[in-house]
């Protein structure tokens, strides 16, 4: 990984900082090709199937990047937006979203924080309600790392009227849907 950091990231950090953006799809594809986006993910979906200690070794290596934003964006991809998908997602969701995320062909973001709740998950107001074959999602999200370049979002919403810590679901939402 050190070679990728030295050749593909650090030489461009100042330019990306000035532009207030980095080429997530291009960079994540290189990381995916090298196996760094699926270290702990199941092998049947393109991951390496290794234990969490290997993720810590990768995270430590990411500390050699000359900014904080890029390691955070990578961490969102590998350790915030995809663990629930890898563990609880249907086979179809894993094939359509997890596989291309591990390979670096898709960028994902995590939609949790809200204007009135921050990252206080118990108090989020976003709802998701079934209407026929559709899932109608209403709410607002803010401060979404990778959001400007993401292909899909793992979005947290209230899906029932139960207690605040058991009424939530993570929903895979393609970023190109109408109204999103």
Short mmCIF file of C-alpha atoms in Angstrom, two decimals:
data_model
loop_
_atom_site.label_atom_id
_atom_site.label_comp_id
_atom_site.label_asym_id
_atom_site.label_seq_id
_atom_site.Cartn_x
_atom_site.Cartn_y
_atom_site.Cartn_z
CA UNK A 1 0.00 0.00 0.00
CA UNK A 2 2.93 2.31 0.70
CA UNK A 3 3.64 2.48 -3.05
CA UNK A 4 0.07 3.61 -3.81
CA UNK A 5 0.32 6.31 -1.15
CA UNK A 6 3.70 7.51 -2.44
CA UNK A 7 2.82 7.45 -6.14
CA UNK A 8 -0.95 7.91 -6.42
CA UNK A 9 -1.95 9.99 -3.39
CA UNK A 10 0.69 12.11 -1.67
CA UNK A 11 2.03 13.76 -4.84
CA UNK A 12 -1.51 15.05 -5.55
CA UNK A 13 -2.77 16.01 -2.07
CA UNK A 14 -2.00 19.73 -2.39
CA UNK A 15 -3.71 19.89 -5.80
CA UNK A 16 -6.78 18.04 -4.47
CA UNK A 17 -6.93 20.22 -1.37
CA UNK A 18 -6.84 23.34 -3.54
CA UNK A 19 -9.59 21.92 -5.78
CA UNK A 20 -11.59 20.81 -2.69
CA UNK A 21 -12.08 17.43 -4.35
CA UNK A 22 -10.16 14.29 -5.20
CA UNK A 23 -10.81 11.71 -7.93
CA UNK A 24 -12.55 9.15 -5.71
CA UNK A 25 -13.51 6.76 -8.50
CA UNK A 26 -10.00 6.67 -9.96
CA UNK A 27 -8.28 6.34 -6.59
CA UNK A 28 -10.73 3.81 -5.16
CA UNK A 29 -10.36 1.67 -8.29
CA UNK A 30 -6.60 1.49 -7.68
CA UNK A 31 -7.16 0.63 -4.02
CA UNK A 32 -9.78 -1.96 -4.98
CA UNK A 33 -7.50 -3.56 -7.56
CA UNK A 34 -4.84 -3.86 -4.84
CA UNK A 35 -7.34 -5.50 -2.45
CA UNK A 36 -7.45 -2.73 0.15
CA UNK A 37 -11.21 -2.01 0.00
CA UNK A 38 -12.35 -5.44 1.13
CA UNK A 39 -9.82 -6.59 3.69
CA UNK A 40 -12.43 -7.94 6.14
CA UNK A 41 -15.21 -8.57 3.64
CA UNK A 42 -16.29 -12.10 2.60
CA UNK A 43 -14.25 -13.73 -0.15
CA UNK A 44 -17.41 -14.76 -2.06
CA UNK A 45 -18.02 -11.04 -2.72
CA UNK A 46 -14.45 -10.15 -3.64
CA UNK A 47 -13.09 -9.43 -0.18
CA UNK A 48 -10.02 -10.94 1.43
CA UNK A 49 -11.93 -12.46 4.38
CA UNK A 50 -9.26 -11.42 6.90
CA UNK A 51 -9.83 -10.49 10.54
CA UNK A 52 -10.05 -6.97 11.89
CA UNK A 53 -6.36 -6.80 12.81
CA UNK A 54 -5.57 -6.54 9.09
CA UNK A 55 -7.90 -3.56 8.80
CA UNK A 56 -5.93 -1.93 11.59
CA UNK A 57 -2.70 -2.50 9.66
CA UNK A 58 -4.26 -0.82 6.60
CA UNK A 59 -5.57 2.05 8.77
CA UNK A 60 -2.12 2.54 10.24
CA UNK A 61 -0.65 2.68 6.74
CA UNK A 62 -3.29 5.25 5.73
CA UNK A 63 -1.75 7.46 8.41
CA UNK A 64 1.09 8.06 5.93
CA UNK A 65 -1.24 10.06 3.69
CA UNK A 66 -0.46 13.77 3.93
CA UNK A 67 -4.03 14.85 4.73
CA UNK A 68 -6.99 13.65 6.76
CA UNK A 69 -9.72 13.74 4.13
CA UNK A 70 -8.49 10.86 1.95
CA UNK A 71 -8.08 8.34 4.79
CA UNK A 72 -11.53 9.37 6.05
CA UNK A 73 -13.07 8.83 2.61
CA UNK A 74 -11.44 5.40 2.39
CA UNK A 75 -12.64 4.56 5.91
CA UNK A 76 -16.21 5.50 4.99
CA UNK A 77 -15.97 3.12 2.02
CA UNK A 78 -14.46 0.22 3.96
CA UNK A 79 -15.56 0.51 7.58
CA UNK A 80 -18.63 2.73 7.87
CA UNK A 81 -20.94 2.27 4.89
CA UNK A 82 -20.31 -1.38 4.00
CA UNK A 83 -20.07 -3.52 7.18
CA UNK A 84 -23.87 -3.80 7.64
CA UNK A 85 -24.30 -4.47 3.93
CA UNK A 86 -21.71 -7.26 4.10
CA UNK A 87 -23.28 -8.78 7.22
CA UNK A 88 -27.02 -8.28 6.71
CA UNK A 89 -27.58 -7.42 3.05
CA UNK A 90 -29.37 -9.78 0.72
CA UNK A 91 -27.32 -11.70 -1.82
CA UNK A 92 -28.73 -9.44 -4.55
CA UNK A 93 -27.68 -6.26 -2.71
CA UNK A 94 -24.23 -7.70 -2.07
CA UNK A 95 -23.77 -8.61 -5.74
CA UNK A 96 -25.06 -5.23 -7.01
CA UNK A 97 -23.43 -2.96 -4.42
CA UNK A 98 -20.88 -4.65 -2.17
CA UNK A 99 -18.94 -6.39 -4.97
CA UNK A 100 -18.39 -3.19 -7.01
CA UNK A 101 -17.59 -1.24 -3.83
CA UNK A 102 -14.88 -3.72 -2.84
CA UNK A 103 -13.45 -3.65 -6.38
CA UNK A 104 -13.48 0.16 -6.39
CA UNK A 105 -16.00 0.41 -9.22
CA UNK A 106 -18.53 2.19 -6.97
CA UNK A 107 -18.12 4.87 -4.33
CA UNK A 108 -20.44 4.76 -1.33
CA UNK A 109 -21.41 7.29 1.32
CA UNK A 110 -23.18 6.95 4.65
CA UNK A 111 -26.29 9.07 5.27
CA UNK A 112 -26.79 9.26 9.04
CA UNK A 113 -26.28 12.83 10.28
CA UNK A 114 -29.20 15.24 10.13
CA UNK A 115 -29.61 18.99 10.67
CA UNK A 116 -31.45 18.53 13.98
CA UNK A 117 -29.78 15.33 15.17
CA UNK A 118 -26.16 15.44 14.03
CA UNK A 119 -24.93 11.90 14.44
CA UNK A 120 -27.36 11.23 17.29
CA UNK A 121 -28.98 8.23 15.66
CA UNK A 122 -31.75 7.89 18.20
CA UNK A 123 -33.12 11.31 17.23
CA UNK A 124 -33.01 11.14 13.44
CA UNK A 125 -36.26 12.17 11.76
CA UNK A 126 -35.86 10.61 8.28
CA UNK A 127 -38.56 8.03 7.59
CA UNK A 128 -38.94 5.25 5.05
CA UNK A 129 -42.43 3.91 4.37
CA UNK A 130 -43.54 1.23 1.90
CA UNK A 131 -46.08 2.32 -0.68
CA UNK A 132 -46.79 -0.60 -2.99
CA UNK A 133 -43.47 -1.72 -4.45
CA UNK A 134 -41.82 1.61 -3.60
CA UNK A 135 -40.05 2.78 -0.47
CA UNK A 136 -40.80 6.47 0.13
CA UNK A 137 -38.00 8.17 2.04
CA UNK A 138 -38.51 11.62 3.55
CA UNK A 139 -35.92 13.56 5.48
CA UNK A 140 -32.66 15.49 5.30
CA UNK A 141 -29.08 14.38 5.71
CA UNK A 142 -25.96 16.52 6.16
CA UNK A 143 -22.19 16.19 6.47
CA UNK A 144 -21.94 13.15 4.21
CA UNK A 145 -18.37 12.12 3.48
CA UNK A 146 -18.05 10.88 -0.12
CA UNK A 147 -21.57 12.19 -0.82
CA UNK A 148 -20.61 14.46 -3.72
CA UNK A 149 -19.03 11.57 -5.65
CA UNK A 150 -20.97 8.55 -4.37
CA UNK A 151 -22.83 6.13 -6.61
CA UNK A 152 -25.06 5.05 -3.74
CA UNK A 153 -25.77 5.85 -0.12
CA UNK A 154 -26.29 3.57 2.85
CA UNK A 155 -28.98 5.73 4.42
CA UNK A 156 -30.33 5.41 7.96
CA UNK A 157 -34.07 5.91 8.34
CA UNK A 158 -36.87 5.17 10.76
CA UNK A 159 -38.84 2.25 9.35
CA UNK A 160 -41.24 1.60 12.23
CA UNK A 161 -42.70 3.31 15.29
CA UNK A 162 -40.78 1.16 17.79
CA UNK A 163 -38.27 2.34 20.38
CA UNK A 164 -35.74 4.78 18.92
CA UNK A 165 -32.85 2.31 19.07
CA UNK A 166 -34.75 -0.50 17.32
CA UNK A 167 -36.82 1.38 14.73
CA UNK A 168 -34.02 2.02 12.23
CA UNK A 169 -32.91 0.44 8.97
CA UNK A 170 -29.96 1.05 6.68
CA UNK A 171 -31.25 1.37 3.13
CA UNK A 172 -29.19 1.21 -0.06
CA UNK A 173 -30.20 4.28 -2.08
CA UNK A 174 -28.76 4.84 -5.57
CA UNK A 175 -27.69 8.49 -5.88
CA UNK A 176 -29.32 8.87 -9.30
CA UNK A 177 -32.91 8.34 -8.11
CA UNK A 178 -35.41 11.14 -8.77
CA UNK A 179 -35.72 13.51 -5.82
CA UNK A 180 -32.49 12.48 -4.21
#
